[in-house]
Structures are given as structure tokens and as C-alpha cells.
Tab-separated table of C-alpha atoms in Angstrom:
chain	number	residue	atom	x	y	z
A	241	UNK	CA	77.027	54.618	165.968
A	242	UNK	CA	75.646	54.415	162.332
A	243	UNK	CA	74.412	50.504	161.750
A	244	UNK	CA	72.112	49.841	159.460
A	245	UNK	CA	68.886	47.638	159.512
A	246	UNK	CA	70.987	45.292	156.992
A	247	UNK	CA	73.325	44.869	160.031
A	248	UNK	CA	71.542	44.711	162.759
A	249	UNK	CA	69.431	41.306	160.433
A	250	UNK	CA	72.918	39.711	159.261
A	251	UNK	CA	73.886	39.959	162.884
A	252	UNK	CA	70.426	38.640	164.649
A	253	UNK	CA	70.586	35.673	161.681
A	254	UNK	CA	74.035	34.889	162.722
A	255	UNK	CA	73.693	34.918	166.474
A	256	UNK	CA	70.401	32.289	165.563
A	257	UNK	CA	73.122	30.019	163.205
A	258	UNK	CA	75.876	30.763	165.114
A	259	UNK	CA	77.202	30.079	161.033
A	260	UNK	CA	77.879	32.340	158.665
A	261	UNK	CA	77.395	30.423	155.774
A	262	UNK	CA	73.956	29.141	157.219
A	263	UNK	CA	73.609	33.164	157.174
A	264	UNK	CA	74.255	33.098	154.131
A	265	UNK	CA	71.807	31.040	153.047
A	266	UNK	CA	69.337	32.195	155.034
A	267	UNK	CA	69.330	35.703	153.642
A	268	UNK	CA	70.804	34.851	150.246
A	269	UNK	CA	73.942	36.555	150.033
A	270	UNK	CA	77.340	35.395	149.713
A	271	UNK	CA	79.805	34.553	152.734
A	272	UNK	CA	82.018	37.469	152.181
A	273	UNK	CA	78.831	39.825	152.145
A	274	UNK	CA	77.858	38.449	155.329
A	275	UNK	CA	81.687	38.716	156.343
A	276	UNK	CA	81.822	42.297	155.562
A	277	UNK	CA	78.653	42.870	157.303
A	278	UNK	CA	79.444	41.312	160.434
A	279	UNK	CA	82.835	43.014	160.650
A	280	UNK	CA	81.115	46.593	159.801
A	281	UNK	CA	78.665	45.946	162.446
A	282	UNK	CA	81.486	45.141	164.994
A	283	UNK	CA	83.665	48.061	164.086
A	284	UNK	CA	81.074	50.084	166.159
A	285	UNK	CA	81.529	48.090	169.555
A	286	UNK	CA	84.566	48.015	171.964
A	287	UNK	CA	83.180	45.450	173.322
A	288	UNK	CA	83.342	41.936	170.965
A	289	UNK	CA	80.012	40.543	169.712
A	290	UNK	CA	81.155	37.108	168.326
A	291	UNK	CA	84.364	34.866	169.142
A	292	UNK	CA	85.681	32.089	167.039
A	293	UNK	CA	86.954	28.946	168.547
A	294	UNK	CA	88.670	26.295	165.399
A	295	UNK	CA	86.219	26.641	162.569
A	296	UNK	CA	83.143	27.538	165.208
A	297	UNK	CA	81.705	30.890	165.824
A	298	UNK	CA	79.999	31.607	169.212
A	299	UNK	CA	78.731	34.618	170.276
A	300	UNK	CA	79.552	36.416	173.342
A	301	UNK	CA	77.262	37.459	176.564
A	302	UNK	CA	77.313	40.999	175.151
A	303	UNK	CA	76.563	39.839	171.667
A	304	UNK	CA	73.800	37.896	172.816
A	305	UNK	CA	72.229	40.931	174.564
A	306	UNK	CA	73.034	43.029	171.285
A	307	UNK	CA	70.927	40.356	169.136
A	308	UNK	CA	68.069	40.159	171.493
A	309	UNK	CA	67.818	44.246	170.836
A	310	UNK	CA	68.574	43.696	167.427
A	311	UNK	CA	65.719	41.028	166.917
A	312	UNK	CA	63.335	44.033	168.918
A	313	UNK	CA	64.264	46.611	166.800
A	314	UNK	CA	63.553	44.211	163.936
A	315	UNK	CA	60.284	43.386	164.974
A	316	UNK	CA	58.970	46.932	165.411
A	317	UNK	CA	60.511	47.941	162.122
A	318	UNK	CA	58.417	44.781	160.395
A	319	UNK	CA	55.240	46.143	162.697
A	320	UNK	CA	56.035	49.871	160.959
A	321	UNK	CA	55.742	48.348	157.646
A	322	UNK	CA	52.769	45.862	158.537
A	323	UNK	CA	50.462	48.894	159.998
A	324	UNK	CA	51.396	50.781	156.837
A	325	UNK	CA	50.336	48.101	154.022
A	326	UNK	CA	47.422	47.345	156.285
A	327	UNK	CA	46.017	51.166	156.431
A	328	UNK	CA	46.587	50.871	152.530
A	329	UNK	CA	43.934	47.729	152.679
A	330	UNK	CA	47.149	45.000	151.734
A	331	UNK	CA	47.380	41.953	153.602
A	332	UNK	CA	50.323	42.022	155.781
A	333	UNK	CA	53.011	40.090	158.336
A	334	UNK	CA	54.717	36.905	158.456
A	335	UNK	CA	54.261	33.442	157.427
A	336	UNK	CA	56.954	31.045	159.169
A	337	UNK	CA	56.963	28.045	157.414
A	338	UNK	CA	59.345	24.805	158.380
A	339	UNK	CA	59.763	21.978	155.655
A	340	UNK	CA	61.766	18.783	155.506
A	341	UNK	CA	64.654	18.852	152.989
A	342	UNK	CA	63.364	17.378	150.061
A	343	UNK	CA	59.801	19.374	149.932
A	344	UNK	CA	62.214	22.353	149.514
A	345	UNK	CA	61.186	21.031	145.607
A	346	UNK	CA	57.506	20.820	146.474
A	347	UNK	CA	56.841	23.642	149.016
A	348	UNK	CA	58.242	26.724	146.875
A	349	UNK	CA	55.158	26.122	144.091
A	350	UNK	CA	52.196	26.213	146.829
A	351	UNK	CA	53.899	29.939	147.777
A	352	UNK	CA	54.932	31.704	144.447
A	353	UNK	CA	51.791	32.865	143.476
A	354	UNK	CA	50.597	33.682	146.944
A	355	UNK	CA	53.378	35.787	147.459
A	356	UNK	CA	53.153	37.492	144.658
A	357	UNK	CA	49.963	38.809	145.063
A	358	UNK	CA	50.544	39.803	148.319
A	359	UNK	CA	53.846	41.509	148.557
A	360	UNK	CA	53.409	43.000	152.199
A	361	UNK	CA	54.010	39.098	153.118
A	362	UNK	CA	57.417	38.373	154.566
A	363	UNK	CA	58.406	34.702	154.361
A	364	UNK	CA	60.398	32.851	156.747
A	365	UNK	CA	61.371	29.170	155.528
A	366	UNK	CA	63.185	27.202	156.951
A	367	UNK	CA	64.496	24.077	155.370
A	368	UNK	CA	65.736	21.402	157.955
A	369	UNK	CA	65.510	18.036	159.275
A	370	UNK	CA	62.386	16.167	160.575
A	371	UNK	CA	63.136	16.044	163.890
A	372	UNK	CA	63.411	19.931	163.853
A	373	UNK	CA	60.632	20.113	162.067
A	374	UNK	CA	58.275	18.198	164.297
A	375	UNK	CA	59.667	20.466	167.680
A	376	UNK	CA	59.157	23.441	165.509
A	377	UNK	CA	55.610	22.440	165.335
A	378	UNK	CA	55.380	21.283	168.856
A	379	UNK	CA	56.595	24.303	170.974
A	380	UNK	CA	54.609	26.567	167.955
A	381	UNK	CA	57.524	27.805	166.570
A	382	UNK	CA	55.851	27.961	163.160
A	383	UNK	CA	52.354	28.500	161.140
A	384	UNK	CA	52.578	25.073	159.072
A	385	UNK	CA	54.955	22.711	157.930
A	386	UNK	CA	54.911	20.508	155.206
A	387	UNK	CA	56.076	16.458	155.552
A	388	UNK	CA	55.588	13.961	154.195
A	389	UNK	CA	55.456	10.865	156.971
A	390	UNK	CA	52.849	12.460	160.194
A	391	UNK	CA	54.081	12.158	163.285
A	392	UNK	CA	52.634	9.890	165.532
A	393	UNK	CA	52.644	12.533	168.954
A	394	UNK	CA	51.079	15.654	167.621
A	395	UNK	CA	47.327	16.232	167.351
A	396	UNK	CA	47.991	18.131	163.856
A	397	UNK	CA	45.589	19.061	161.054
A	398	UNK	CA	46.646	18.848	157.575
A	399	UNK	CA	45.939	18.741	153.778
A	400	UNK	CA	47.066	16.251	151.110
A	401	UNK	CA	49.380	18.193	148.478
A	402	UNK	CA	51.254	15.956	146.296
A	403	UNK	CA	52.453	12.124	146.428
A	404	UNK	CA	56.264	11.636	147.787
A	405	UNK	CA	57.015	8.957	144.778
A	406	UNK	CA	60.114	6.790	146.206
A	407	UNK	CA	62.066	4.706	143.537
A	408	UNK	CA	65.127	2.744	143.458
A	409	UNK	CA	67.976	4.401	141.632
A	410	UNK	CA	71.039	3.708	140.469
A	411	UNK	CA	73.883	5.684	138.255
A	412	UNK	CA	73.017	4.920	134.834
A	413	UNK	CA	76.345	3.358	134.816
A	414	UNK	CA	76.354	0.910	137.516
A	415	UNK	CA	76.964	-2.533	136.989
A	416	UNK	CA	75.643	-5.787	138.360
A	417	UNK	CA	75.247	-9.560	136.934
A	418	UNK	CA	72.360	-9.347	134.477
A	419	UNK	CA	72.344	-12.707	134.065
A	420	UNK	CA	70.386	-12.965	137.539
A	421	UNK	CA	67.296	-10.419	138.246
A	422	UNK	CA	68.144	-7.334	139.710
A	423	UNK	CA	65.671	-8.227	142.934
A	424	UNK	CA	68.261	-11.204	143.601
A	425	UNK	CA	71.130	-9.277	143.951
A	426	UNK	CA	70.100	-6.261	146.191
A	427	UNK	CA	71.474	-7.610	149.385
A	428	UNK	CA	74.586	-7.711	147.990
A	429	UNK	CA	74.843	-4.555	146.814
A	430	UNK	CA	75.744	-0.732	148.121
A	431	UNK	CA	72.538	0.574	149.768
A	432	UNK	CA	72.875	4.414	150.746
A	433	UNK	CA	70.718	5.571	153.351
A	434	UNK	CA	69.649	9.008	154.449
A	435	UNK	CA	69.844	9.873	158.639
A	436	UNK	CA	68.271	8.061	161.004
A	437	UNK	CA	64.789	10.265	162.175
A	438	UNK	CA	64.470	11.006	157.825
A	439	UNK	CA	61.318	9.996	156.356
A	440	UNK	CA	63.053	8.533	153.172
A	441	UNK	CA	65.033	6.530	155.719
A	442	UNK	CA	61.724	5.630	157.496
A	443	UNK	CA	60.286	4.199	154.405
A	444	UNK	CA	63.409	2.481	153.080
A	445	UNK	CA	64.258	0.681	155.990
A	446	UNK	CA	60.432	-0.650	156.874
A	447	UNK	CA	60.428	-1.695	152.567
A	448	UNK	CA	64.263	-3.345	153.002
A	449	UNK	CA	62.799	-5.630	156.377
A	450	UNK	CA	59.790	-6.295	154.626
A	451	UNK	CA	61.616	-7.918	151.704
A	452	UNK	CA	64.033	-9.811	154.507
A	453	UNK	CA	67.254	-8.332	153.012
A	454	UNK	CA	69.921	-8.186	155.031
A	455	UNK	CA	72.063	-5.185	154.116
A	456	UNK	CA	75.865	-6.019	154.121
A	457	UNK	CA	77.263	-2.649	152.910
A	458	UNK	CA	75.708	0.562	153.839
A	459	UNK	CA	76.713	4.418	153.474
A	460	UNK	CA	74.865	6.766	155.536
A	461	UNK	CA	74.618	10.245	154.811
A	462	UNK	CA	72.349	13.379	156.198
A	463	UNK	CA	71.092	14.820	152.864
A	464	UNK	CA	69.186	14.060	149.677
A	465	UNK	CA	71.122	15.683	147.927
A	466	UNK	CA	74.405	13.643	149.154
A	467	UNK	CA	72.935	10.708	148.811
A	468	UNK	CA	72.163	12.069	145.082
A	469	UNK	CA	75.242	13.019	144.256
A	470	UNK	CA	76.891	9.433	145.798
A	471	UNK	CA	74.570	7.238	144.101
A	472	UNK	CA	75.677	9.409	140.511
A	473	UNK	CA	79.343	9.092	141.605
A	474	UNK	CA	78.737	5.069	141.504
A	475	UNK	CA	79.198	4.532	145.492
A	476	UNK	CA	75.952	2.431	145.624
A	477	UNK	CA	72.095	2.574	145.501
A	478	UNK	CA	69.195	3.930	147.080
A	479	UNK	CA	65.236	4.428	147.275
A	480	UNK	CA	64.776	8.416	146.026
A	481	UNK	CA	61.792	10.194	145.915
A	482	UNK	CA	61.590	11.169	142.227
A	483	UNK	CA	60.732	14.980	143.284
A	484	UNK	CA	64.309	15.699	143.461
A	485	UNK	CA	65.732	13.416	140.818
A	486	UNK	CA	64.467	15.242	137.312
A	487	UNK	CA	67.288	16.898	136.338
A	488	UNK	CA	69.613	13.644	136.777
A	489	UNK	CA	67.546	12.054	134.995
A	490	UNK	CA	67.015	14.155	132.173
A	491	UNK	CA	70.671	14.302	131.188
A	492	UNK	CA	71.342	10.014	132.175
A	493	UNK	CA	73.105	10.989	135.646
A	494	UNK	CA	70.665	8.519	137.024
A	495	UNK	CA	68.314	5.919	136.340
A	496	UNK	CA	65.323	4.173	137.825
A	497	UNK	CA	66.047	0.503	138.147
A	498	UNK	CA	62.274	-1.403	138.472
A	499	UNK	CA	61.765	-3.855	140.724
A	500	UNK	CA	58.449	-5.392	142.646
A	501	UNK	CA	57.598	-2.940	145.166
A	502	UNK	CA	57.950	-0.107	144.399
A	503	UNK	CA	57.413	3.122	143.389
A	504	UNK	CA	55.795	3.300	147.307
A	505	UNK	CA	54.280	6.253	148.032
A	506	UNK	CA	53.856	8.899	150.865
A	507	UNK	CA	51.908	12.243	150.609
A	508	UNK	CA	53.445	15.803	150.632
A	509	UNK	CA	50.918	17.160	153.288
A	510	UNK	CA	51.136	20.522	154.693
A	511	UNK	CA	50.255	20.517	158.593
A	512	UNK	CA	49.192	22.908	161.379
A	513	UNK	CA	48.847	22.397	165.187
A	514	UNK	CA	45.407	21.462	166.050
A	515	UNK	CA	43.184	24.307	166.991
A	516	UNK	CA	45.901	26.786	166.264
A	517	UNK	CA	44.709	30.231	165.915
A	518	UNK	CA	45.196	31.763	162.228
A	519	UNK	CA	45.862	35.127	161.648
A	520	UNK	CA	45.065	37.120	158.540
A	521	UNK	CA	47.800	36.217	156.998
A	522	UNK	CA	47.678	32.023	157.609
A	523	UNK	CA	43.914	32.167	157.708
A	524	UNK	CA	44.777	33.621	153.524
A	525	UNK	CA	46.879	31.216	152.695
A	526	UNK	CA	45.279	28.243	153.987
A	527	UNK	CA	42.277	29.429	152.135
A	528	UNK	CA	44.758	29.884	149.030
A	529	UNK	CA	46.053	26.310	148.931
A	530	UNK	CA	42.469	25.113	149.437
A	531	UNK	CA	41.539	26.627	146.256
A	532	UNK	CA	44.257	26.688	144.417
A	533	UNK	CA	46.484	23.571	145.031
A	534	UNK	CA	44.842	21.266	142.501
A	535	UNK	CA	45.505	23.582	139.953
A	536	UNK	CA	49.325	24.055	140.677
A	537	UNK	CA	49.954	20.245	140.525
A	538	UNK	CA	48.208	20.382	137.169
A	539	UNK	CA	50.305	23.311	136.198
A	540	UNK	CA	53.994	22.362	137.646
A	541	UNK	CA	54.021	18.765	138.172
A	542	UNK	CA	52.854	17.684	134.804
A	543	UNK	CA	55.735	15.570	134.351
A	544	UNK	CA	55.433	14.039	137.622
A	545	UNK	CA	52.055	13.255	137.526
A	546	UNK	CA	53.129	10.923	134.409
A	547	UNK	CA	55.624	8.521	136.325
């Protein structure tokens, strides 16, 4: 057998997935890469590794054992390199990190430097839903997370980042009667929520009862950036946080429409398990954001300091 270390990861990330375009993602290559890869790597069995059922891939009993030695194999290889920066006096390991889907534009400017200056550091993000983010945290899964809504069960600890500025917004082309205020009209028009469990959808829904509107037409979807892309296509409105609107509003995709009540705010916050023990590497980058954060907002949210 001749696999490679490449295989042996596109294979372990695909038995986690069971996707191979969440592969793909993952490890930032295209699908056919991680096609290629997965068929190379099963060339070498006679025995199959994955089987495909419709559009689903599953992975066999013997593929399961083959990713468990796959993941050890892994693991020592990451120890190898770890023990080698380290005798060299580099800071070394992993820092597993979940976020929520729309601090995936927050999160990335807290690590860039960081990661820069310590290149033995291998990152593992993973960009999800709440809900997966607060069991990550709870069965301590992960080193942090960042949200931006704290939930209720966990004894966490945590530090303020950056304010979650929510919005209502609207194509720049949508069309209402402007003879009556906007605020009179909102019942009676599209509203497009995220998922139920999102923080966005947390926050809209508690600012919709509070105002007593009773939504008559409403289009769910389980992304920001669907519900981006449907409010710019003209299927309704929604309340945005302006992290992830810029570019759409830059080029008149999308507009903010004012009305009493908001912008509301959350906080970005990145969050730890109470009394978790750091190692070198979390111990360094919680002392990194500690120093440091301030100075990033200054430096890469300039513009949305301003709104």
C-alpha cells in the first residue's frame, strides 16, 4: 500500500462529514480533488471504505475502523511536528475553535496575526450553527467559541470583542406605499427569518413581539447568507447584522431602511468553559486577544465602528 498523509486526512475529514463537499470546504480544495483523493485512497482496499445511497455518502464498518487509524496516525504525525517546533523554542499544537455563521466575518481578524507569528499553530475552525456550537462547548469539544447571544445553561467565561449591529434591510429596490411610514406597513410585508435556535432569529423575533406585529408572510431559511441573497433578490425583508452586509451595500444590492428600534445590538464575545484548563497554546492566545483586540477593531472595523 502507498497512501499518503493527504489521503489518509481527506479520508478521516470525510468519514467526520460523511460529505464531500463539506470536505471540501473543510480542507479547501475543490470537490473533484477530494474525489480523486478518495478514489486513490480506495484503490488500495478490497474491501469498500464508503457506500453511496441517492445523493448520501455513508461509510462502511471497515471504513469506519480505517478512519479511526487514520485519525491515530494523524495525531502522532501532528505530535512529530509539535515536539519538533517545541525543541526549536516555537509555540506549538492545536487551537479548535467553533463559531456561529456570521462571526465567520468577525472571528478570522482576532486569528491572522496570531497565526502568523506562530506558524507551528494548526487551526481547526469550524463554522456551524448555534446549537452545535453550544454542545461543542458543552461535551469540550473545543478551546473557545465565539457568539454572540450566551447561553443560558453553561457556566462559561468570556470576553467582549465587537458589537453584533442588527438593522433592517431591504433591496435597494423594494417598494412599499411611501405615502404611509415605513413602521406602519411592516406587518404587511415579507419578513425573512433565519432558523429557529439562530441568534439573529432570537433577536428578531423577541424585537417583532415587542412591537406587537403580527407577521402574515414569512420565509425561513438556515443561513445569513440566504437570507442575504433573498432579501437582494426582492423576496422580502429582514433584521441583518451589518457585519456581513458591506459589500451589498457598497455597490446598492441592499439598503438599510431606519425605523424606531433599531440598530439593537448584541456583543461578538469569545467564550471558554469555566475553569477549563489552557494549554500553551490557548493560554497564548487568550493572552493575545487580551492585548491585542482593541487594537484590531481600531485597525479592521473602522468602517463599522462609524454606523
Amino acid at each position: 500500500m502507498h497512501y499518503t498523509l493527504n489521503q489518509l486526512q481527506v479520508f478521516l475529514k470525510v468519514a467526520q462529514t460523511q460529505s464531500v463537499t463539506k470536505t471540501a470546504e473543510a480542507l479547501h480544495l475543490t470537490q473533484p480533488a477530494i474525489s480523486i483523493q478518495l478514489k486513490n485512497f480506495q484503490d488500495q482496499f478490497d474491501i469498500p471504505l464508503t457506500e453511496v445511497v441517492g445523493r448520501k455518502i455513508y461509510i462502511t464498518e471497515f471504513g469506519k475502523e480505517i478512519a479511526k487509524a487514520a485519525e491515530e496516525i494523524i495525531n502522532q504525525v501532528n505530535a512529530i511536528n509539535q515536539k519538533t517546533l517545541q525543541y526549536k523554542g516555537q509555540l506549538a499544537g492545536r487551537l479548535k475553535i467553533t463559531i456561529v455563521s456570521t462571526a465567520k466575518y468577525v472571528m478570522p481578524y482576532f486569528l491572522s496575526d496570531f497565526l502568523k507569528r506562530n506558524p507551528g499553530i494548526e487551526l481547526l475552525m469550524d463554522v456551524t450553527n448555534k446549537l452545535r456550537v453550544i454542545d461543542s462547548l458543552a461535551d469540550n469539544e473545543v478551546d473557545f467559541s465565539m457568539v454572540s447571544i450566551l447561553p443560558d445553561k453553561l457556566q462559561l467565561e468570556h470576553i467582549d470583542l465587537l458589537p453584533n449591529k442588527l438593522f433592517l434591510v431591504g433591496s435597494a429596490k423594494a417598494s412599499f406605499d411611501e405615502s404611509r411610514p415605513l413602521s406602519e406597513q411592516l406587518d404587511e410585508l415579507n419578513w425573512i427569518y433565519r432558523e429557529k435556535g439562530s441568534g439573529t432569529r432570537q433577536m428578531m423575533e423577541a424585537f417583532v413581539e415587542q412591537n406587537h406585529w403580527a407577521i402574515a408572510k414569512k420565509l425561513e431559511l438556515t443561513s445569513n447568507e440566504a437570507v442575504k441573497q433573498a432579501v437582494i433578490a426582492g423576496l422580502g425583508f429582514s433584521i441583518m447584522p451589518l457585519i456581513g452586509i458591506k459589500n451589498e451595500l457598497n455597490n446598492g444590492d441592499l439598503k438599510i431602511y431606519p425605523i424606531e428600534g433599531l440598530p439593537q445590538s448584541t456583543m461578538w464575545q469569545l467564550v471558554w468553559m469555566k475553569g477549563k484548563n489552557h494549554s500553551p497554546v490557548t493560554a497564548a492566545f487568550l493572552d493575545y486577544i487580551k492585548k491585542e483586540a482593541q487594537s484590531i477593531i481600531q485597525q479592521k472595523f473602522e468602517w463599522y465602528l462609524k454606523y
